[in-house]
PDB file of C-alpha atoms and ligand atoms in Angstrom:
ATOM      1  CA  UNK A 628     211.606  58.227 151.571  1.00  0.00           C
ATOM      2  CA  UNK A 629     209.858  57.503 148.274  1.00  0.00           C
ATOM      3  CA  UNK A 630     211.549  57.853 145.440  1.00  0.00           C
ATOM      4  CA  UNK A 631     209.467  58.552 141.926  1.00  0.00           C
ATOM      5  CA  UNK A 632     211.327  58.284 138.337  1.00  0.00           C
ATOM      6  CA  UNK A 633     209.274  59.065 135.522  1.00  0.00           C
ATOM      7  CA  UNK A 634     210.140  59.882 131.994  1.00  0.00           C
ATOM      8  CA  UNK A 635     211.232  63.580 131.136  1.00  0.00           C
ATOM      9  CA  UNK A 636     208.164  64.118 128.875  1.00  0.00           C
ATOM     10  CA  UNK A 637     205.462  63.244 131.291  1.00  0.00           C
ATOM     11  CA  UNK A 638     207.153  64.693 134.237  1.00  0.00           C
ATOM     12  CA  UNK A 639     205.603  68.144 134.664  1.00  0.00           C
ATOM     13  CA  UNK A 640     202.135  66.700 133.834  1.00  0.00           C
ATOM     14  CA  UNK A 641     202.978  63.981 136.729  1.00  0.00           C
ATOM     15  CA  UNK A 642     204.248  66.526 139.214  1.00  0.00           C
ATOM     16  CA  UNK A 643     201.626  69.064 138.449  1.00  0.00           C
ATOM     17  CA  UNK A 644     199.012  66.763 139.124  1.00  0.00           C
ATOM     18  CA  UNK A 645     200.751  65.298 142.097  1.00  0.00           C
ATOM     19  CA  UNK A 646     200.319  68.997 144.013  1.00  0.00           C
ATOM     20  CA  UNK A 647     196.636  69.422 142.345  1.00  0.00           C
ATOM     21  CA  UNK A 648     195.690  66.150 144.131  1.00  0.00           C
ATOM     22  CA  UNK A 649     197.952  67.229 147.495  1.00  0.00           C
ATOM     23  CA  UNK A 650     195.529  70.610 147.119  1.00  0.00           C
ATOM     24  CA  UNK A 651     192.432  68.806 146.889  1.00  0.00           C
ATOM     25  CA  UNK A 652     192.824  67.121 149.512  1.00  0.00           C
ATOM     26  CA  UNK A 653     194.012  69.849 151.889  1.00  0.00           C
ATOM     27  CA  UNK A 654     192.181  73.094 150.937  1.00  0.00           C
ATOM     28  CA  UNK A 655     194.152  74.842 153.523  1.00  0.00           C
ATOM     29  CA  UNK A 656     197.403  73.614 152.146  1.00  0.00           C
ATOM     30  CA  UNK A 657     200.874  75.532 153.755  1.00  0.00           C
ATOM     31  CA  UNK A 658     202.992  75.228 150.702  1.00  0.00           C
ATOM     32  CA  UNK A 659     206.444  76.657 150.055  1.00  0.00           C
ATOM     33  CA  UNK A 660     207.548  76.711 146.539  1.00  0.00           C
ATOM     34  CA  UNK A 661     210.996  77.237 144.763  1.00  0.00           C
ATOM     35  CA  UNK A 662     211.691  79.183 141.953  1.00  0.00           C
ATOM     36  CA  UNK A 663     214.809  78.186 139.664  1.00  0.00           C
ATOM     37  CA  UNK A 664     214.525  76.676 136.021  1.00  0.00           C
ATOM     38  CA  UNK A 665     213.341  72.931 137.374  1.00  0.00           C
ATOM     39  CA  UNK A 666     209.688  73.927 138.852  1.00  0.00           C
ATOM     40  CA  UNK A 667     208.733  76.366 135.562  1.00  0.00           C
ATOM     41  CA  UNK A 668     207.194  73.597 133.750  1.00  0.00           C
ATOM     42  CA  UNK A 669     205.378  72.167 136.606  1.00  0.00           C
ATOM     43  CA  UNK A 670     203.539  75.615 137.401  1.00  0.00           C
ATOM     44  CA  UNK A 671     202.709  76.212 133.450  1.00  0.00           C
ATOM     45  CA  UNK A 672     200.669  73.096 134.327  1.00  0.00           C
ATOM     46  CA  UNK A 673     199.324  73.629 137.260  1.00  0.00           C
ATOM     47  CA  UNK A 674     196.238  76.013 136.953  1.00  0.00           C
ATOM     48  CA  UNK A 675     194.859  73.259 134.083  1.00  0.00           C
ATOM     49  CA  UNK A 676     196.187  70.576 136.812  1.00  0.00           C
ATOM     50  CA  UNK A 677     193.596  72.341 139.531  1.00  0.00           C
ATOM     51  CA  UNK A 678     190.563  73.015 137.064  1.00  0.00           C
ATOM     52  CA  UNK A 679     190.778  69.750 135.616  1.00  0.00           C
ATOM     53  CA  UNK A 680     190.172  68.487 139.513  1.00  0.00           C
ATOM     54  CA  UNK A 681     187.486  71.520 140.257  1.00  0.00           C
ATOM     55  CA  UNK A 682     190.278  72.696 142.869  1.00  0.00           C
ATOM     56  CA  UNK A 683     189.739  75.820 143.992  1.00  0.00           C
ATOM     57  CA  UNK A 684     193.123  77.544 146.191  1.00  0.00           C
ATOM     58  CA  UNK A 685     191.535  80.619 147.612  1.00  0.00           C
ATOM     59  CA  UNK A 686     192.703  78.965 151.349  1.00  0.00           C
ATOM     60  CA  UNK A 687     195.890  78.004 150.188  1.00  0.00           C
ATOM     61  CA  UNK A 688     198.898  79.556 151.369  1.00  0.00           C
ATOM     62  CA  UNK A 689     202.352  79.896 149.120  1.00  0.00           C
ATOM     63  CA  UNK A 690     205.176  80.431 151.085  1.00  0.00           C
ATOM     64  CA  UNK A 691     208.525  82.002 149.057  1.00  0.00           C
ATOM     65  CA  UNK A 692     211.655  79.692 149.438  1.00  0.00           C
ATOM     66  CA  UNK A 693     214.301  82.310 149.254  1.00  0.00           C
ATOM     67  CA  UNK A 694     215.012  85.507 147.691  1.00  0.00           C
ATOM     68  CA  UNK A 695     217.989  87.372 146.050  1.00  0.00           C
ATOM     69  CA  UNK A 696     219.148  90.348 148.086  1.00  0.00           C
ATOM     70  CA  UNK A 697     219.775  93.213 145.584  1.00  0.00           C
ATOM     71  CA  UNK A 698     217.522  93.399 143.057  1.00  0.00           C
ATOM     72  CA  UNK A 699     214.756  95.776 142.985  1.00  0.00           C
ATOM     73  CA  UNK A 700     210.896  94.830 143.250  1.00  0.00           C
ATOM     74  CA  UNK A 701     209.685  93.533 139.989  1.00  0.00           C
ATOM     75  CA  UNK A 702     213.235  92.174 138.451  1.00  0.00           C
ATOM     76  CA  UNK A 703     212.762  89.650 135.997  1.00  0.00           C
ATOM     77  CA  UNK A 704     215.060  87.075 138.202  1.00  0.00           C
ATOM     78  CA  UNK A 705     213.814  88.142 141.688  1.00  0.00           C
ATOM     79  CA  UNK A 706     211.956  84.524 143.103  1.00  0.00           C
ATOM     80  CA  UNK A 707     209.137  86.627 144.252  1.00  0.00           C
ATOM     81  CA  UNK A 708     208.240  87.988 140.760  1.00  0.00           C
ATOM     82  CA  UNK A 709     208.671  84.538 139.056  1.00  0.00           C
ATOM     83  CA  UNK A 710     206.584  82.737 141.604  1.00  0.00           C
ATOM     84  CA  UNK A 711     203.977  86.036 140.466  1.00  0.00           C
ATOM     85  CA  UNK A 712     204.477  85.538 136.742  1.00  0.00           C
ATOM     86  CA  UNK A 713     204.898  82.120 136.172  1.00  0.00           C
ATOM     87  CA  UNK A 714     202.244  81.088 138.812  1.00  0.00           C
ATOM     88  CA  UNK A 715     200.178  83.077 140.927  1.00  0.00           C
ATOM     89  CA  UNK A 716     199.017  85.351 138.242  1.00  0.00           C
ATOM     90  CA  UNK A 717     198.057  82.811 136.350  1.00  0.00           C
ATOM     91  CA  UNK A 718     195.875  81.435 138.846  1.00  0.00           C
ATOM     92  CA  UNK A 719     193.379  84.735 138.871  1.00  0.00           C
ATOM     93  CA  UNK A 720     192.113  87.132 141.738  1.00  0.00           C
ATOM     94  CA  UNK A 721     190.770  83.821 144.238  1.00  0.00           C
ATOM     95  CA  UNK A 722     194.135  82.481 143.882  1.00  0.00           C
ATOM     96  CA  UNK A 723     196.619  81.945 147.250  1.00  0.00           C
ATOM     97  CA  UNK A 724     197.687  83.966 149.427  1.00  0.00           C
ATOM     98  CA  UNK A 725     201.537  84.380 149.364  1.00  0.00           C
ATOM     99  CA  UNK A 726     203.965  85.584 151.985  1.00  0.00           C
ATOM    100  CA  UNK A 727     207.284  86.002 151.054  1.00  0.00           C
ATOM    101  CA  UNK A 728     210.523  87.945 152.080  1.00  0.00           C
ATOM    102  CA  UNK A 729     210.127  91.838 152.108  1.00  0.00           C
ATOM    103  CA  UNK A 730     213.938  92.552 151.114  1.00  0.00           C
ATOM    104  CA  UNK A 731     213.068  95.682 149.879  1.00  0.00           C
ATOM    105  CA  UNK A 732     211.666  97.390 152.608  1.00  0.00           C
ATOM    106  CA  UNK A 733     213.504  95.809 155.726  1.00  0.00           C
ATOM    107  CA  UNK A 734     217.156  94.960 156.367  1.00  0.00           C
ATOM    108  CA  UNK A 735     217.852  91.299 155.598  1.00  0.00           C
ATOM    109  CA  UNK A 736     217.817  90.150 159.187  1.00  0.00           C
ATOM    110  CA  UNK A 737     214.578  91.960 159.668  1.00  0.00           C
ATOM    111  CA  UNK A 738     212.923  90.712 156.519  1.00  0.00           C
ATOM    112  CA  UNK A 739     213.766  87.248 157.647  1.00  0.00           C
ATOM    113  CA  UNK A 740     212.374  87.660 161.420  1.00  0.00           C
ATOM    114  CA  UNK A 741     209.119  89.521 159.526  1.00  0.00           C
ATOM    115  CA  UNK A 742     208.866  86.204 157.025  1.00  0.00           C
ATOM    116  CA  UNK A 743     209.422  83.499 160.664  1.00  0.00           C
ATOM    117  CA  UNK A 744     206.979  85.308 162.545  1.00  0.00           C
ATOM    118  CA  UNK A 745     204.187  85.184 159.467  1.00  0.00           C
ATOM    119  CA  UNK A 746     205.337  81.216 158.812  1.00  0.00           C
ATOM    120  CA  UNK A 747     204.437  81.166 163.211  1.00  0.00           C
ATOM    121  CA  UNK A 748     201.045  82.644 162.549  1.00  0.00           C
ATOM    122  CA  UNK A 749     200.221  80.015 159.781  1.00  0.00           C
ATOM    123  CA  UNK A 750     201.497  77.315 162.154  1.00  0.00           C
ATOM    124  CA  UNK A 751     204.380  75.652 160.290  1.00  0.00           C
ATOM    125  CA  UNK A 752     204.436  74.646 156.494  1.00  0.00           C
ATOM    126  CA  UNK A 753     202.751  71.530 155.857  1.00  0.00           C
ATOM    127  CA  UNK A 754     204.523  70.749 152.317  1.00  0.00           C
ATOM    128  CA  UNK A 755     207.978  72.322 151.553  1.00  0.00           C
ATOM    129  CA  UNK A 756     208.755  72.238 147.608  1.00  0.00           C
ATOM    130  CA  UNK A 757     212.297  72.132 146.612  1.00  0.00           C
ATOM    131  CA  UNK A 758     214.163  72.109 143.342  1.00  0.00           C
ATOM    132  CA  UNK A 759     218.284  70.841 144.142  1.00  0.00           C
ATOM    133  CA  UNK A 760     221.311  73.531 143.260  1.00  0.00           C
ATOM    134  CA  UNK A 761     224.387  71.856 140.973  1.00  0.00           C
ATOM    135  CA  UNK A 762     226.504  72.338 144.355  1.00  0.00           C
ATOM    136  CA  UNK A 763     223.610  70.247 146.533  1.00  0.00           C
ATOM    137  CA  UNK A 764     221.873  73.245 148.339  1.00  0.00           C
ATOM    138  CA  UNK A 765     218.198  73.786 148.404  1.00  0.00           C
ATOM    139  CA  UNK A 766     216.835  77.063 148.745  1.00  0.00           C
ATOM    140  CA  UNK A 767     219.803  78.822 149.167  1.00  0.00           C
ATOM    141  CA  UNK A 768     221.186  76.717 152.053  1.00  0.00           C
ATOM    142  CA  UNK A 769     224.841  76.532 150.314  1.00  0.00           C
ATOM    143  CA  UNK A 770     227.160  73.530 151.528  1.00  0.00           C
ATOM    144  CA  UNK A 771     228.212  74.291 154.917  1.00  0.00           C
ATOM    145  CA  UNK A 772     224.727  74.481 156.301  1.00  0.00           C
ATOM    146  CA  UNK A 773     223.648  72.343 159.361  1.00  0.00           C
ATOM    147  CA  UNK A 774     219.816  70.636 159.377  1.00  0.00           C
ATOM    148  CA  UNK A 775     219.250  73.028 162.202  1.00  0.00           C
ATOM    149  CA  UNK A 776     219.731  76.566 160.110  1.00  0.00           C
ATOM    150  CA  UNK A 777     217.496  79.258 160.729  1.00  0.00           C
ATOM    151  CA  UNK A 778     215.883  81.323 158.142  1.00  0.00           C
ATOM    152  CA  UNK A 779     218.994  83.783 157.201  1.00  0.00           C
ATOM    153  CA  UNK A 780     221.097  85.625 155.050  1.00  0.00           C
ATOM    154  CA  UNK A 781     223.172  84.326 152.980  1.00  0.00           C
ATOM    155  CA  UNK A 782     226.584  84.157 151.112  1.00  0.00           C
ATOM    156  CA  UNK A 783     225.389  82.370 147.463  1.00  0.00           C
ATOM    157  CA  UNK A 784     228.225  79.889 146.235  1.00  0.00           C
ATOM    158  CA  UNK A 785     230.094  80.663 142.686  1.00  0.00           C
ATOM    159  CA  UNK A 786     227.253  78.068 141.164  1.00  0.00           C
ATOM    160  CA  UNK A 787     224.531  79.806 142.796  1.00  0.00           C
ATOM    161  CA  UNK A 788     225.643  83.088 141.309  1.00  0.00           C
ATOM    162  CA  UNK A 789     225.961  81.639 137.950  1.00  0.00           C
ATOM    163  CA  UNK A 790     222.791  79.881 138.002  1.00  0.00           C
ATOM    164  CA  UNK A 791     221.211  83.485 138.713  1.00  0.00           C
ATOM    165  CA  UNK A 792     222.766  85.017 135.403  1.00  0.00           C
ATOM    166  CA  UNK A 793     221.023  82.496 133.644  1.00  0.00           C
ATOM    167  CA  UNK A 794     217.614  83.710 135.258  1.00  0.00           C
ATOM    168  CA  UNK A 795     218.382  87.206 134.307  1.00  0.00           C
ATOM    169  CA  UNK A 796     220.193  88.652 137.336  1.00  0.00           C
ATOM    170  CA  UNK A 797     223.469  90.610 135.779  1.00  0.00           C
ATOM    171  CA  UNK A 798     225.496  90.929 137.306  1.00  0.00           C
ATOM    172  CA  UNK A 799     224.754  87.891 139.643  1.00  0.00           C
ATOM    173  CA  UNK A 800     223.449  88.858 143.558  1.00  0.00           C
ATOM    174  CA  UNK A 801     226.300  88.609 146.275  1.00  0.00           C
ATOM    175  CA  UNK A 802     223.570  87.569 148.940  1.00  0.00           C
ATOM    176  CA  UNK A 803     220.468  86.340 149.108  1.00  0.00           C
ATOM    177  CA  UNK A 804     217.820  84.901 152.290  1.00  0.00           C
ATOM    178  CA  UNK A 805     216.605  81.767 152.408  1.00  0.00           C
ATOM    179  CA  UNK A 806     213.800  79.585 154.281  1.00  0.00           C
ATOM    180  CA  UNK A 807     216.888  77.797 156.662  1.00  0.00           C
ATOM    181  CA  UNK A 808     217.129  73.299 156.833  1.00  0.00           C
ATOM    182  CA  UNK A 809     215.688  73.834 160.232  1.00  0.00           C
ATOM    183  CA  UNK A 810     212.330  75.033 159.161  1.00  0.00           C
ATOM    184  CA  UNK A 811     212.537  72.745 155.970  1.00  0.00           C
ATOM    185  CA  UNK A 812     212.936  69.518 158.071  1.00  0.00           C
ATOM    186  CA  UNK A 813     209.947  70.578 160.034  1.00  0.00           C
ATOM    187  CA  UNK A 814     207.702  70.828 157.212  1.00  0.00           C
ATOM    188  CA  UNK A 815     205.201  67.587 157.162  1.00  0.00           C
ATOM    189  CA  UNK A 816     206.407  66.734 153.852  1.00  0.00           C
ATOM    190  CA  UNK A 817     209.163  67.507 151.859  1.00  0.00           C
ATOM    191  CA  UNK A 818     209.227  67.025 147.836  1.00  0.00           C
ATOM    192  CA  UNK A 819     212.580  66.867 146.152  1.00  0.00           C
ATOM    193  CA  UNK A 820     212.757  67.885 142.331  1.00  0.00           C
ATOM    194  CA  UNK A 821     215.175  67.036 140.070  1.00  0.00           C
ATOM    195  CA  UNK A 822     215.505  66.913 136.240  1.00  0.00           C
ATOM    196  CA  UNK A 823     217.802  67.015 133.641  1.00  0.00           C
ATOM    197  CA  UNK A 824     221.652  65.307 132.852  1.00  0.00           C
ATOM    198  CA  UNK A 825     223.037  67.833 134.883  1.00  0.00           C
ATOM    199  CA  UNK A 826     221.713  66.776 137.822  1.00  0.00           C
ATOM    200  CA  UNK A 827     222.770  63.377 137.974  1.00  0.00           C
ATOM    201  CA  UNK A 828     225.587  63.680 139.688  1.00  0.00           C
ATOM    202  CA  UNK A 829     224.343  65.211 142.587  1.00  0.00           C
ATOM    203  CA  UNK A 830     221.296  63.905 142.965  1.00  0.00           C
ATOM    204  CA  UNK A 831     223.490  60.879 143.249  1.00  0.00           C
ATOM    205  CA  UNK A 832     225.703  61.861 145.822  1.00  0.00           C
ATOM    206  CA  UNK A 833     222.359  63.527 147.926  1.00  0.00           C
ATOM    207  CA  UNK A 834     220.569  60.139 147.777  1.00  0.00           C
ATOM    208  CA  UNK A 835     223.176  57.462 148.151  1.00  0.00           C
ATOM    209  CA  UNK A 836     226.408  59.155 149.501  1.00  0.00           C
ATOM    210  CA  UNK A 837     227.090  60.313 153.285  1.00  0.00           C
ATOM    211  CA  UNK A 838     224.367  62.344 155.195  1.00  0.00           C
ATOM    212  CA  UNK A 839     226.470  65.798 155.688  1.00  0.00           C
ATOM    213  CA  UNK A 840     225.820  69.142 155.913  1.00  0.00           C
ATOM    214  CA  UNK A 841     228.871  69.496 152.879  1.00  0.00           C
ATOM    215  CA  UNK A 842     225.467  68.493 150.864  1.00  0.00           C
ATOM    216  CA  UNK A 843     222.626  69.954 152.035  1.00  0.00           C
ATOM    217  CA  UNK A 844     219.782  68.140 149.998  1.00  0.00           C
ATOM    218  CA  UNK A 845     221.563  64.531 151.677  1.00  0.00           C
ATOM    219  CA  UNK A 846     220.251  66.094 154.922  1.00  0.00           C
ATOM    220  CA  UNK A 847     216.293  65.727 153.723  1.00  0.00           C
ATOM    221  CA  UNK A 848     216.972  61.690 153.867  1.00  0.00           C
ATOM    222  CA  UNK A 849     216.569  62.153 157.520  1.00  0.00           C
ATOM    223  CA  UNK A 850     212.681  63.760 156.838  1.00  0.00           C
ATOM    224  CA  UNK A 851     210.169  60.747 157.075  1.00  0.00           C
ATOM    225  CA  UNK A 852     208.159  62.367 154.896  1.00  0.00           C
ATOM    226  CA  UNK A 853     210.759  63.048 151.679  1.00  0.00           C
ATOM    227  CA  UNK A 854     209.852  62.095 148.546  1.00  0.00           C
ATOM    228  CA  UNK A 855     212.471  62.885 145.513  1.00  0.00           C
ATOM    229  CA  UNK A 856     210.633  63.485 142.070  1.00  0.00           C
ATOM    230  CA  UNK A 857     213.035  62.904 139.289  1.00  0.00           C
ATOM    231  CA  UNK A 858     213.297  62.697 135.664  1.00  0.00           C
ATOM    232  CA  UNK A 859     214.867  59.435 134.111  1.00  0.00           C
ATOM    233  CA  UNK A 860     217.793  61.912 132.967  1.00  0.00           C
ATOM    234  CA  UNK A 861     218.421  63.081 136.423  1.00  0.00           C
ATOM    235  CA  UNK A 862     217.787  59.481 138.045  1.00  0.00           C
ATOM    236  CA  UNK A 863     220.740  58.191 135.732  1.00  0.00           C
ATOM    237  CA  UNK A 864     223.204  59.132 138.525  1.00  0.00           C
ATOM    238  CA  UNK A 865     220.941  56.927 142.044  1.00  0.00           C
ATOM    239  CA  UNK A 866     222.545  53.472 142.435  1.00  0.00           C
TER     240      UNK A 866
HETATM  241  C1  LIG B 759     218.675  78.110 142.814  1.00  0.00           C
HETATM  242  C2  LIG B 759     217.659  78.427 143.922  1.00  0.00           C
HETATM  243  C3  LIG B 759     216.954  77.205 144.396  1.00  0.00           C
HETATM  244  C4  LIG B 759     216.689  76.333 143.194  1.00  0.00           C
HETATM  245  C5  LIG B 759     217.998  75.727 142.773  1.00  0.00           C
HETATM  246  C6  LIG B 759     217.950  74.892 141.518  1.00  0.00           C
HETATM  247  O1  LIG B 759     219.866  78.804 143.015  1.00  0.00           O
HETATM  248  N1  LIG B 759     218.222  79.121 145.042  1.00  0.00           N
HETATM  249  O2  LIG B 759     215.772  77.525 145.068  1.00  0.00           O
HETATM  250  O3  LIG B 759     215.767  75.338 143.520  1.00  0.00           O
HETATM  251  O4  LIG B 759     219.000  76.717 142.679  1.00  0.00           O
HETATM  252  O5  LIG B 759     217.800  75.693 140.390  1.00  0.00           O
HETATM  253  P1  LIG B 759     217.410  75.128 138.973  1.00  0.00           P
HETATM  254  O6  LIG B 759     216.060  74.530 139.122  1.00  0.00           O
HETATM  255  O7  LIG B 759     217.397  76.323 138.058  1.00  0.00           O
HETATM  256  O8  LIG B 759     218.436  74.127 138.613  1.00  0.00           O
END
């Protein structure tokens, strides 16, 4: 595991550059990518990341980390829409492909088995993205879920649902599907973000408590390829 601290005002520049540079030197880059309020100010950065570096992303794939089941196409908090808006738009017409969860037009179970049998085509995920829930999930693998969980619906935690009224979603989703810890820990690489005071605490207990499926991010310190990206705020909790 590497572990990166860096102050909260350079952080999104450093992060932003750190997938530009990943990009450029894997056109062909697998990537799966969280929404939540942690990545936002990473992917305002990102396009000016990539041009400064003449990266171009046409042969890049982004791969959606989870979804909320219950909101219609184009909601305002659905991941989907704010990977669109707050990304992929921005990145123009030769911009990545994206595969994602189809929750509107299949059943959940179906829109999962849809979204496993594109990620089989593409032949795995080569980085996996993740931002880290106040309760210690990522994605929405909520505490309870064992490293080898498939892609699935899900049950979202009182947090989770709280978290989602702050993106928008009101009242919060019940349910949502999410990329599972089996096909996270497979990835190549994982990267762990974290920022912000109120994430101290359980950054903390991820990275220097017991490995246990009661917190699912303290699973990714069995991936030899995990590296946590933190702000100095959110570091203040790691011993
Ligand atoms: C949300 C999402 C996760 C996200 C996490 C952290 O509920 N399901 O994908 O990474 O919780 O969110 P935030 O970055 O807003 O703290």
């Amino acid at each position: 595991m590497t572990l990166e601290i860096v102050s909260t005002s350079s952080w999104p520049d450093h992060v932003a550059g750190l997938l530009a540079d990943r990009v450029a030197g894997e056109l062909d880059l697998v990537v799966c990518l969280p929404t939540g309020s942690t990545p936002l100010p990473v992917y305002d950065r990102l396009p000016s990341a990539l041009q400064a570096r003449g990266v171009a992303v046409a042969d890049v794939t982004v791969v959606a980390l989870d979804e909320f089941l219950g909101l219609p196409a184009g909601h305002p908090a659905r991941c989907d829409e704010i990977l669109r808006r707050r990304l992929l738009q921005r990145l123009g017409p030769a911009g990545p492909r994206s595969i994602g969860f189809d929750v509107g037009g299949l059943d959940p179970d179906g829109a999962c088995a849809a979204f496993d049998r594109e990620l089989g085509h593409l032949g795995g995920i080569d980085l996996v993205v993740l931002g880290l829930g106040r309760n210690g999930h990522v994605g929405m693998n909520e505490p309870g879920s064992p490293p080898d969980a498939p892609t699935r619906a899900v049950a979202l935690a009182p947090s989770t649902r709280e978290a989602a009224i702050g993106y928008g979603a009101d009242p919060a989703p019940t349910h949502g599907v999410t990329l599972g810890m089996g096909a996270i820990l497979a990835a190549r690489e994982v990267w762990l973000l974290a920022t912000g005071a109120a994430k101290a605490e359980v950054l903390g207990r991820a990275m220097n408590g017991p490995v246990t499926s009661r917190l699912p991010a303290s699973l990714l310190r069995g991936h030899p390829g995990l590296r946590v990206l933190v702000d100095d705020a959110a570091a203040a909790g790691l011993s």
